[in-house]
PDB file of C-alpha atoms and ligand atoms in Angstrom:
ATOM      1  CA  UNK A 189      65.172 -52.988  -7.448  1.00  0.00           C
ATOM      2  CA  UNK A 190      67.750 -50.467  -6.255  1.00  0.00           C
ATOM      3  CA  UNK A 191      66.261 -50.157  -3.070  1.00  0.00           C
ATOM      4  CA  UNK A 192      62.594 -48.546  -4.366  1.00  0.00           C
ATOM      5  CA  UNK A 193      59.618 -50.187  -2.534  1.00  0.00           C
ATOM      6  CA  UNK A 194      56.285 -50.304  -3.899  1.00  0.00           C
ATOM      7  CA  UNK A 195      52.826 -50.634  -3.383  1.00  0.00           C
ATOM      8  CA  UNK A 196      52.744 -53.926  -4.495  1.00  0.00           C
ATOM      9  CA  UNK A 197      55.488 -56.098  -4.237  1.00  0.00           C
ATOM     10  CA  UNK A 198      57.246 -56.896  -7.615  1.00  0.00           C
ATOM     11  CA  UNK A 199      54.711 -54.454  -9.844  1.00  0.00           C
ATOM     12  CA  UNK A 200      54.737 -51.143 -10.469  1.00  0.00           C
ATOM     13  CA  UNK A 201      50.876 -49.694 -10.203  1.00  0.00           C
ATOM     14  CA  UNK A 202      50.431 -47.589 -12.521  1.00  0.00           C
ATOM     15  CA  UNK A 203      46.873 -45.289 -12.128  1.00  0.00           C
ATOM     16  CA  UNK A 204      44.943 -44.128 -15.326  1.00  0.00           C
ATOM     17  CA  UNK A 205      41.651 -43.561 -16.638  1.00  0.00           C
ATOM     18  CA  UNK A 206      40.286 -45.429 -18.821  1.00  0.00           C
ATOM     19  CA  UNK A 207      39.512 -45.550 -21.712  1.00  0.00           C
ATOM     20  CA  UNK A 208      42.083 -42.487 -23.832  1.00  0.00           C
ATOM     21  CA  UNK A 209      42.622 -44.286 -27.164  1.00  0.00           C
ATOM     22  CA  UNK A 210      45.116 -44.825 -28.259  1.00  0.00           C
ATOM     23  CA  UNK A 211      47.076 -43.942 -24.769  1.00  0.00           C
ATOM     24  CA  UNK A 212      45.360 -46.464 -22.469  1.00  0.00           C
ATOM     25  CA  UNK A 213      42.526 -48.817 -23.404  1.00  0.00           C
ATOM     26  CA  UNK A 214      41.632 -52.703 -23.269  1.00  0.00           C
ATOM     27  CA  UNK A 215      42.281 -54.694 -25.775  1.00  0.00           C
ATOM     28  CA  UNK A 216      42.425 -58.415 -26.025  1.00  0.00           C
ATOM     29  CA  UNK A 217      41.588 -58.431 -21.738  1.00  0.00           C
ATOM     30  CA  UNK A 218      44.769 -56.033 -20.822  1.00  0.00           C
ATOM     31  CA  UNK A 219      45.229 -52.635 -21.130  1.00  0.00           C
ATOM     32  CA  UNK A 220      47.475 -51.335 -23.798  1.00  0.00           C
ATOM     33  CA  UNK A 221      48.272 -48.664 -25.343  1.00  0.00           C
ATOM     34  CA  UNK A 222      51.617 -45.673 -25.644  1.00  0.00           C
ATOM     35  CA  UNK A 223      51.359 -44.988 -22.116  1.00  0.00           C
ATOM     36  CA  UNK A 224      51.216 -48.623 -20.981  1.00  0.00           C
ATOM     37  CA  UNK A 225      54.490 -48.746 -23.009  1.00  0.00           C
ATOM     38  CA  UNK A 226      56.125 -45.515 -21.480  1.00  0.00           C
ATOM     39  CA  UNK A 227      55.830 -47.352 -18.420  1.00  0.00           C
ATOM     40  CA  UNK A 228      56.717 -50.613 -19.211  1.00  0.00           C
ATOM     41  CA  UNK A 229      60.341 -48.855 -19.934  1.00  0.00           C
ATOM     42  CA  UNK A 230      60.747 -48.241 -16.817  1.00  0.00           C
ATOM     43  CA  UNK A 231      59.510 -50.966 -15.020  1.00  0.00           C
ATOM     44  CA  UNK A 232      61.657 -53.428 -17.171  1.00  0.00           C
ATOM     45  CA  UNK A 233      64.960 -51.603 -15.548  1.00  0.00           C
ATOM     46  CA  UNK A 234      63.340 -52.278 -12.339  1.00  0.00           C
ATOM     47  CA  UNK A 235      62.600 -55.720 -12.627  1.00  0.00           C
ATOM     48  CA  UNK A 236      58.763 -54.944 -11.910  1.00  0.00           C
ATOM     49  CA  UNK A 237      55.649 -56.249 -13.676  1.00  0.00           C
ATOM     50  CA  UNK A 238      53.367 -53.094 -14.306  1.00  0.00           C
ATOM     51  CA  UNK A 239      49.761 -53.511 -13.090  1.00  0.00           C
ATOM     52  CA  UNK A 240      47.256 -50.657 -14.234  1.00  0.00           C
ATOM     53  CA  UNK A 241      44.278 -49.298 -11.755  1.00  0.00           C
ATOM     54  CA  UNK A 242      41.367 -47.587 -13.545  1.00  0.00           C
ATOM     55  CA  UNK A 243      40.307 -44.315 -11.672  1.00  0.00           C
ATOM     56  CA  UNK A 244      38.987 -41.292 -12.272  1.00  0.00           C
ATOM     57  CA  UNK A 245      40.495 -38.817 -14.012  1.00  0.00           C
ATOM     58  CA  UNK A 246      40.577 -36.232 -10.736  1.00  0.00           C
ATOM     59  CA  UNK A 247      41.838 -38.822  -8.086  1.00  0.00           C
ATOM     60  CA  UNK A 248      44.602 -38.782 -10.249  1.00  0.00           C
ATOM     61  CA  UNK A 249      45.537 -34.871 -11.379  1.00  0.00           C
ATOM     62  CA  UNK A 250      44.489 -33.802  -7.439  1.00  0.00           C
ATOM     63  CA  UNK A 251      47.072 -36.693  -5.701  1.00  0.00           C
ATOM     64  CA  UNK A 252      44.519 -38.424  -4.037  1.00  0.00           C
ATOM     65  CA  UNK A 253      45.440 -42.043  -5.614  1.00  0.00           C
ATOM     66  CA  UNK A 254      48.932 -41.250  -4.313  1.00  0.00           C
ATOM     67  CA  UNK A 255      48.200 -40.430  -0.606  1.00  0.00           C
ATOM     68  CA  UNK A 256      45.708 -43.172  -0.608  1.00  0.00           C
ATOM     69  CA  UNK A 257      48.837 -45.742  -1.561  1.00  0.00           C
ATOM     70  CA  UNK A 258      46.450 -46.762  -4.514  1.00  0.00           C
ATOM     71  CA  UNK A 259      49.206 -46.708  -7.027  1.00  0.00           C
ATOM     72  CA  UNK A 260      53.095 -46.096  -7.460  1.00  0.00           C
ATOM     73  CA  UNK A 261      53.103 -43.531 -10.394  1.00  0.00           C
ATOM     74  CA  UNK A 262      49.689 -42.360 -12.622  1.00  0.00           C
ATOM     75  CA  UNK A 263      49.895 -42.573 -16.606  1.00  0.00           C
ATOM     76  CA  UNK A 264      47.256 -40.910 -17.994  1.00  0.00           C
ATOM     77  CA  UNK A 265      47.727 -38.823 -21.174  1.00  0.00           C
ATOM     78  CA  UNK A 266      47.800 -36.078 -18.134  1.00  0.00           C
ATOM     79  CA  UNK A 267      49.235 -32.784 -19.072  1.00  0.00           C
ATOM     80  CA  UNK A 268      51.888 -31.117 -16.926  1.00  0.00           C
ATOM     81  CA  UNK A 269      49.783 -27.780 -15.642  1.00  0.00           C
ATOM     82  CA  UNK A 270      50.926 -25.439 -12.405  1.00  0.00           C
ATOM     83  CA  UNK A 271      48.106 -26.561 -10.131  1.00  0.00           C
ATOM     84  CA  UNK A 272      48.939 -30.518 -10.257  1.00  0.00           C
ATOM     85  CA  UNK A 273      52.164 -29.301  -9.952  1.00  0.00           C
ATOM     86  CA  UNK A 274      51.439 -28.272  -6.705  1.00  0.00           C
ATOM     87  CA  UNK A 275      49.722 -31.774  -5.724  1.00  0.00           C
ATOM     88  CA  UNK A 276      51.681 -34.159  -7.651  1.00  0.00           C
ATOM     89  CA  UNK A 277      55.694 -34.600  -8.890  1.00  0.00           C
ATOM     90  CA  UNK A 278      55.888 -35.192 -12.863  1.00  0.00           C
ATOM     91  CA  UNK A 279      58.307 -36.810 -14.738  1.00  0.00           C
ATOM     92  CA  UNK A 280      60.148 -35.528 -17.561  1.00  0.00           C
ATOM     93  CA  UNK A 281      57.753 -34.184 -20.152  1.00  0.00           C
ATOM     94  CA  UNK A 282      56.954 -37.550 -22.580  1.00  0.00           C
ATOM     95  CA  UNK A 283      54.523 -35.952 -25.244  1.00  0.00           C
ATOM     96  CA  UNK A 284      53.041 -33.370 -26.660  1.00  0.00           C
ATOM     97  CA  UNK A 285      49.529 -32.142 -27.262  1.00  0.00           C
ATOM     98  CA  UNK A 286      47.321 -29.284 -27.636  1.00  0.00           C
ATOM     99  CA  UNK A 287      43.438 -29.096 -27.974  1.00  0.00           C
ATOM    100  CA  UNK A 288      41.216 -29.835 -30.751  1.00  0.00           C
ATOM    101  CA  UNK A 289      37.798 -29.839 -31.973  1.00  0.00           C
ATOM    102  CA  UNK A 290      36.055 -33.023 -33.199  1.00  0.00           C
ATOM    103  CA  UNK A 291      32.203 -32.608 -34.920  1.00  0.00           C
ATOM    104  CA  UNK A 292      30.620 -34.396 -37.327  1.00  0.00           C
ATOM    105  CA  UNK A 293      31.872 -34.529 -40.755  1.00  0.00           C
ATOM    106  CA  UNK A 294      30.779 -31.671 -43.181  1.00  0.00           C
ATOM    107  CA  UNK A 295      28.796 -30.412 -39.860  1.00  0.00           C
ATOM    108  CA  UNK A 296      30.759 -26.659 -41.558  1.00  0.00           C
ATOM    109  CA  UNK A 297      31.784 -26.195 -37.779  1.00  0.00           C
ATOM    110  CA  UNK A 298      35.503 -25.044 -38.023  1.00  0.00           C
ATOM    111  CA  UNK A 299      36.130 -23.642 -34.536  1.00  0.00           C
ATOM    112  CA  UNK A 300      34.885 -22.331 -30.833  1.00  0.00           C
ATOM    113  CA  UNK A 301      32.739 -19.179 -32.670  1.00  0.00           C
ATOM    114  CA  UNK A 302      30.235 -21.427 -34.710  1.00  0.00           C
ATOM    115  CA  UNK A 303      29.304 -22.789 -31.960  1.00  0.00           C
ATOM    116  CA  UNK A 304      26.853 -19.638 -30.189  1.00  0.00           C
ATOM    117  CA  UNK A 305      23.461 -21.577 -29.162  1.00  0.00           C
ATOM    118  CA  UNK A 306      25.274 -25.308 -29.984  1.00  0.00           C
ATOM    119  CA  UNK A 307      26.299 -27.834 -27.711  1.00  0.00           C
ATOM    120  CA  UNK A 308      29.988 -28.722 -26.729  1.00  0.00           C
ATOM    121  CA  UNK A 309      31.226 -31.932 -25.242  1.00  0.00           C
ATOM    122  CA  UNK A 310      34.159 -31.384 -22.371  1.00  0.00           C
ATOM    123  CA  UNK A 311      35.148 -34.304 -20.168  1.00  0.00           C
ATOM    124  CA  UNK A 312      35.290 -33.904 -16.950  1.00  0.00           C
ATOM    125  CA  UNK A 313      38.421 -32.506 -15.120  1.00  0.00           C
ATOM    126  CA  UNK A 314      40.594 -31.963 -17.989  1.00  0.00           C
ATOM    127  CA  UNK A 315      42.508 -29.346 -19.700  1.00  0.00           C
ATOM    128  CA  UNK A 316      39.863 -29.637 -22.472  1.00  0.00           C
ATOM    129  CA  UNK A 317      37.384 -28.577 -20.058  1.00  0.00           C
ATOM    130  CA  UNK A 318      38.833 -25.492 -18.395  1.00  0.00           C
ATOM    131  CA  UNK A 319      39.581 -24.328 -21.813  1.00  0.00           C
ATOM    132  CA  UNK A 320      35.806 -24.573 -23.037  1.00  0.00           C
ATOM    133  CA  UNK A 321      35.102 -23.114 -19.519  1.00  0.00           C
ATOM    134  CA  UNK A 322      37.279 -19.880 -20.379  1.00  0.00           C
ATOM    135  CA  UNK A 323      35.680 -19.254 -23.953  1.00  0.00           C
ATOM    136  CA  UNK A 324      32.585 -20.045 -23.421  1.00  0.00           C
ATOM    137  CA  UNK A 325      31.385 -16.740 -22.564  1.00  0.00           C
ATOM    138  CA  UNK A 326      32.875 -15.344 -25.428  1.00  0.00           C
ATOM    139  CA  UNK A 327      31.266 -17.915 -28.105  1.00  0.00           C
ATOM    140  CA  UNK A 328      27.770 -18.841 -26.619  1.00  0.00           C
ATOM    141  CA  UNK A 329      27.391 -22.389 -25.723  1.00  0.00           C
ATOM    142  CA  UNK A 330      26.075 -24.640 -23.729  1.00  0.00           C
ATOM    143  CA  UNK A 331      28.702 -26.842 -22.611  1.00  0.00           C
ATOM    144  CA  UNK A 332      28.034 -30.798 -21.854  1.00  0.00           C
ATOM    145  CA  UNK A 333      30.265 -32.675 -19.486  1.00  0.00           C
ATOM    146  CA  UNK A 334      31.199 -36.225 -19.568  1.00  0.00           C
ATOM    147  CA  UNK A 335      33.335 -38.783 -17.473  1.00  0.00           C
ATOM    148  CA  UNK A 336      35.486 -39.878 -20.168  1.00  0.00           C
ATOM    149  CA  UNK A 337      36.507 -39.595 -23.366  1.00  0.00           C
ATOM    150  CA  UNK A 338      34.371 -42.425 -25.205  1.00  0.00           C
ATOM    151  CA  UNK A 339      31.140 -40.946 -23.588  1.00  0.00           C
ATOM    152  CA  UNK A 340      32.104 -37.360 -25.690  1.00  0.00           C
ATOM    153  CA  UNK A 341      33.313 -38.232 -28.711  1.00  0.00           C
ATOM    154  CA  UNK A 342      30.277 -40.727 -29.369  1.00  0.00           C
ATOM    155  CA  UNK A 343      27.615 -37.978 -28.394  1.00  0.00           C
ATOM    156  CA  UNK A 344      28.998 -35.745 -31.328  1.00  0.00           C
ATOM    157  CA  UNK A 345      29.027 -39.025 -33.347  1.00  0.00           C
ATOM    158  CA  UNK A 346      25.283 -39.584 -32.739  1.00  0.00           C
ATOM    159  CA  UNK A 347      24.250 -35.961 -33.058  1.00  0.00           C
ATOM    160  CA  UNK A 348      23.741 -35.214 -29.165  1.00  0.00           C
ATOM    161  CA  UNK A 349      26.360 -32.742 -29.082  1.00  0.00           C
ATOM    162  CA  UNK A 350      27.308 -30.796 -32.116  1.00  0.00           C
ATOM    163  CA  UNK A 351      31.519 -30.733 -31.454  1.00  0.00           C
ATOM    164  CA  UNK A 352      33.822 -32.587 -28.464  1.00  0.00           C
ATOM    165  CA  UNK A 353      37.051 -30.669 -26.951  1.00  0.00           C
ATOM    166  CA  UNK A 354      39.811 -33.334 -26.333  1.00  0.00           C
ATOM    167  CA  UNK A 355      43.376 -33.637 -26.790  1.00  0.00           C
ATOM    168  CA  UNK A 356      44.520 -33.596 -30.820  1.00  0.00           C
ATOM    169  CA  UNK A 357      46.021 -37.274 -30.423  1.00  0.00           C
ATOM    170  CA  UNK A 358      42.766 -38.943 -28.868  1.00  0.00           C
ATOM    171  CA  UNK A 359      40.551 -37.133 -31.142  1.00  0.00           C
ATOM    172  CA  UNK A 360      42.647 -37.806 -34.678  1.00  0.00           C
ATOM    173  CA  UNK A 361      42.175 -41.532 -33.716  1.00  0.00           C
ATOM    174  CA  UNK A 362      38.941 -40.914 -33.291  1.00  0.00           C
ATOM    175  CA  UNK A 363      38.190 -39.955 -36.643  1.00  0.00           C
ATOM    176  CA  UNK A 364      40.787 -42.259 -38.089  1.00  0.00           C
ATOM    177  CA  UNK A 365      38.116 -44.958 -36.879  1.00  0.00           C
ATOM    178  CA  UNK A 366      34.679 -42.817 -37.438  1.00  0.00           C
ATOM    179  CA  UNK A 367      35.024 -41.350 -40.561  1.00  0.00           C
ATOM    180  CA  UNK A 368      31.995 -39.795 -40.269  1.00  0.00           C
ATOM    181  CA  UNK A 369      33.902 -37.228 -37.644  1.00  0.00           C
ATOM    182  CA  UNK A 370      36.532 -35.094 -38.024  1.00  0.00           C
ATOM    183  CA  UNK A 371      39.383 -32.902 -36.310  1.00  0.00           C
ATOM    184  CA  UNK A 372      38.256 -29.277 -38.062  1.00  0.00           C
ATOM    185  CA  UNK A 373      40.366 -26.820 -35.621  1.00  0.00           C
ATOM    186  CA  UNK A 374      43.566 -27.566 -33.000  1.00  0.00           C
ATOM    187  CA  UNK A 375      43.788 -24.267 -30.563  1.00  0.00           C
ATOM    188  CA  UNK A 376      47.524 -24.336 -29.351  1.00  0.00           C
ATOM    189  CA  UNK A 377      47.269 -24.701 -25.567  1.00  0.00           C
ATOM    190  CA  UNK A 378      50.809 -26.052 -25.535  1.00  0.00           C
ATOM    191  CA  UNK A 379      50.636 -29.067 -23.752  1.00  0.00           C
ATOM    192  CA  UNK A 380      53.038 -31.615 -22.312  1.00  0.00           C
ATOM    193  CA  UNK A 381      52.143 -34.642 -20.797  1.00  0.00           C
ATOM    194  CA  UNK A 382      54.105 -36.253 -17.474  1.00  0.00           C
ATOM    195  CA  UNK A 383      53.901 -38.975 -15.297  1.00  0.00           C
ATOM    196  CA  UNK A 384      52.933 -38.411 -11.977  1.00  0.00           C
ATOM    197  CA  UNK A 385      53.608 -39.704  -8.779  1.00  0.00           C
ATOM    198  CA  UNK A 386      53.750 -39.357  -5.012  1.00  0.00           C
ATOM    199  CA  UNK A 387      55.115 -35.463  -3.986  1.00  0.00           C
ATOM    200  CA  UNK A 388      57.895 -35.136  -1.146  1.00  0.00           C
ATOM    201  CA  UNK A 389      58.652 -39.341  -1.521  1.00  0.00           C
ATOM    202  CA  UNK A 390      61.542 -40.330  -1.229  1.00  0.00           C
ATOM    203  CA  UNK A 391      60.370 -43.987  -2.752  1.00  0.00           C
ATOM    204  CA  UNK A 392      58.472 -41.604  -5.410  1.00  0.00           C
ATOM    205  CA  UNK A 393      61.042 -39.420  -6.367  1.00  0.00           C
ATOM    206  CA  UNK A 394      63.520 -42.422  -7.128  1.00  0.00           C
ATOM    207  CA  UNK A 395      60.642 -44.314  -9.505  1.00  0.00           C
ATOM    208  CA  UNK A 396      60.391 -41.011 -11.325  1.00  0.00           C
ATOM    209  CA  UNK A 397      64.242 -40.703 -11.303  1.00  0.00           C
ATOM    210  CA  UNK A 398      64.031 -44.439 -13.020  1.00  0.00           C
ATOM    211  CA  UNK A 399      61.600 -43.307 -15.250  1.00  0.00           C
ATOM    212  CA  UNK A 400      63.101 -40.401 -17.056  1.00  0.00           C
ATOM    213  CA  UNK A 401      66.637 -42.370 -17.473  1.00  0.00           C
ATOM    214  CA  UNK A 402      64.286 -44.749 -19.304  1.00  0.00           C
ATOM    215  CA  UNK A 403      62.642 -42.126 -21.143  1.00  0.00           C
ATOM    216  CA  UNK A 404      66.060 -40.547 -21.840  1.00  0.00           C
ATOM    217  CA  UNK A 405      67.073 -43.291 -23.093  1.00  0.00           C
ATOM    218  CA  UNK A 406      64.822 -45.051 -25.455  1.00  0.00           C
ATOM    219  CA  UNK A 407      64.426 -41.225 -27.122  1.00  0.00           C
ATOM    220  CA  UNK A 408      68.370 -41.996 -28.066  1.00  0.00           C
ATOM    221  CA  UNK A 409      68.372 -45.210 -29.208  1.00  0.00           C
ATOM    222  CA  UNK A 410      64.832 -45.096 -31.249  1.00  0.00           C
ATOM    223  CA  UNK A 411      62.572 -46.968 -29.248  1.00  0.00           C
ATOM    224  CA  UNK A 412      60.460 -43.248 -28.241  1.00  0.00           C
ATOM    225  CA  UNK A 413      60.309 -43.435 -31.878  1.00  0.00           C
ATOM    226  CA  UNK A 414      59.144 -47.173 -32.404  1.00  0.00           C
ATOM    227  CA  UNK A 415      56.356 -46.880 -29.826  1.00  0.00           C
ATOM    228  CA  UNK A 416      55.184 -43.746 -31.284  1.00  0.00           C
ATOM    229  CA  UNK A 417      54.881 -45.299 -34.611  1.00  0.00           C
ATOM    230  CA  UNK A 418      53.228 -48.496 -32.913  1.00  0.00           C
ATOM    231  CA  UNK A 419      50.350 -45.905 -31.989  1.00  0.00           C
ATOM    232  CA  UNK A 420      49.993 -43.182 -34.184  1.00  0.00           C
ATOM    233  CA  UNK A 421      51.141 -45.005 -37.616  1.00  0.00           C
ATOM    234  CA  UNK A 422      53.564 -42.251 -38.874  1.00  0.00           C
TER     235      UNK A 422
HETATM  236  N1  LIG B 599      45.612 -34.017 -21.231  1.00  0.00           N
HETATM  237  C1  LIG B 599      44.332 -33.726 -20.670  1.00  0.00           C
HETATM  238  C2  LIG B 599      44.457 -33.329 -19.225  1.00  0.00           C
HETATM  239  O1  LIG B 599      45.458 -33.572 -18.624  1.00  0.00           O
HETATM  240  C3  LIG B 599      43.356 -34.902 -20.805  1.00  0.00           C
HETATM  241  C4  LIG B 599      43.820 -36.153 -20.116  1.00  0.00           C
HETATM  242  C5  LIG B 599      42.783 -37.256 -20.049  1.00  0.00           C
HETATM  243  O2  LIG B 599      41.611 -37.036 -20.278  1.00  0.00           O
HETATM  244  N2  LIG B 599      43.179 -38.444 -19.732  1.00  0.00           N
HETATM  245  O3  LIG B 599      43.566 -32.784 -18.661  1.00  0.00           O
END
């Protein structure tokens, strides 16, 4: 394998939290999902056999899963921001999101300012969160946090919270699903998501170097495009 060790022997562990529909969930007993694909890429060219570890979300964004030897790189719809920069080395940006705003369906919520006195779902340690967390004194509510991402976006779907900040691609295939959400406003954060991996490592630093020539690659010769239609159907 070119001379890259890893934490386990003939895998590549890959961190993420689960579940982020339709990046990384279980289905059929394994965990599937664009991400898991990503990922695959590059473990194929290095002959390893990708094993995922479910963590949470902050183990992940704050390096801890990486000093701790938990995993070899983390894949978790994780967007590239200047503070995990400073923690963790990312890969090549691999997608792109922004935030969005999921509520009931005809709930006549259409953004952040009908939302004084209401309740907003954020999920903990996310860029979701510190975005509620920066408007929220300017539009009134009460914000409600949750571990993941399933936890949020049913509590809008049975009425506990009146709206859910997430990423745009978790949320539309929420609603794709629950028709009795919807997506009613997207707020242009600007968001890229990377892999991330072990800082100042050697070993790192060459799996990530692996990792964006298979990235490179497969956004030349279609495959980027195959798995993205795989997940998002267009
Ligand atoms: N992209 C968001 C972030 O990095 C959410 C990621 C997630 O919840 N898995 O904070």
């Amino acid at each position: 394998t070119g001379g890259i060790t890893t934490v386990s022997s003939g895998n590549l562990t890959v961190c993420t939290h689960l579940t982020y529909k339709p990046f990384e969930f279980n289905q059929d007993g394994q965990t599937v999902g664009f991400d898991i694909d990503i990922v695959n890429l590059a473990a194929k060219e290095m002959g390893l056999t990708v094993q995922v570890v479910d963590i949470d979300f902050e183990q992940i964004t704050t390096g801890a899963v990486f000093t701790a030897n938990r995993c070899d790189i983390a894949a978790a719809g994780m967007t590239i921001t200047e503070p995990r920069k400073q923690a963790i080395l990312f890969s090549d940006p691999y997608f792109d999101a922004t935030q969005a705003l999921l509520t009931k369906t005809g709930s006549g919520i259409t953004g952040l300012d009908s939302l004084r006195g209401k309740r907003l779902g954020v999920q903990t340690g996310t860029t979701g969160q510190e975005y509620a967390t920066k408007n929220a004194e300017a539009n009134g509510y009460e914000m409600v946090v949750f571990d993941d991402l399933p936890l949020g976006v049913n509590a809008v779907k049975a009425g506990r919270v009146d709206a859910a900040i997430n990423d745009n691609g978790v949320l539309y295939d929420f609603a794709k699903d629950n028709p009795d959400t919807e997506v009613v406003a997207e707020f242009d954060t600007g968001e890229q998501y990377g892999i991330g991996a072990k800082k100042d490592d050697a070993n790192a630093t060459a799996i990530i170097g692996k990792l964006n020539e298979a990235l490179a690659t497969a956004r030349q010769d279609g495959t980027y495009d195959e798995i993205y239609k795989k997940w998002f159907g267009t």
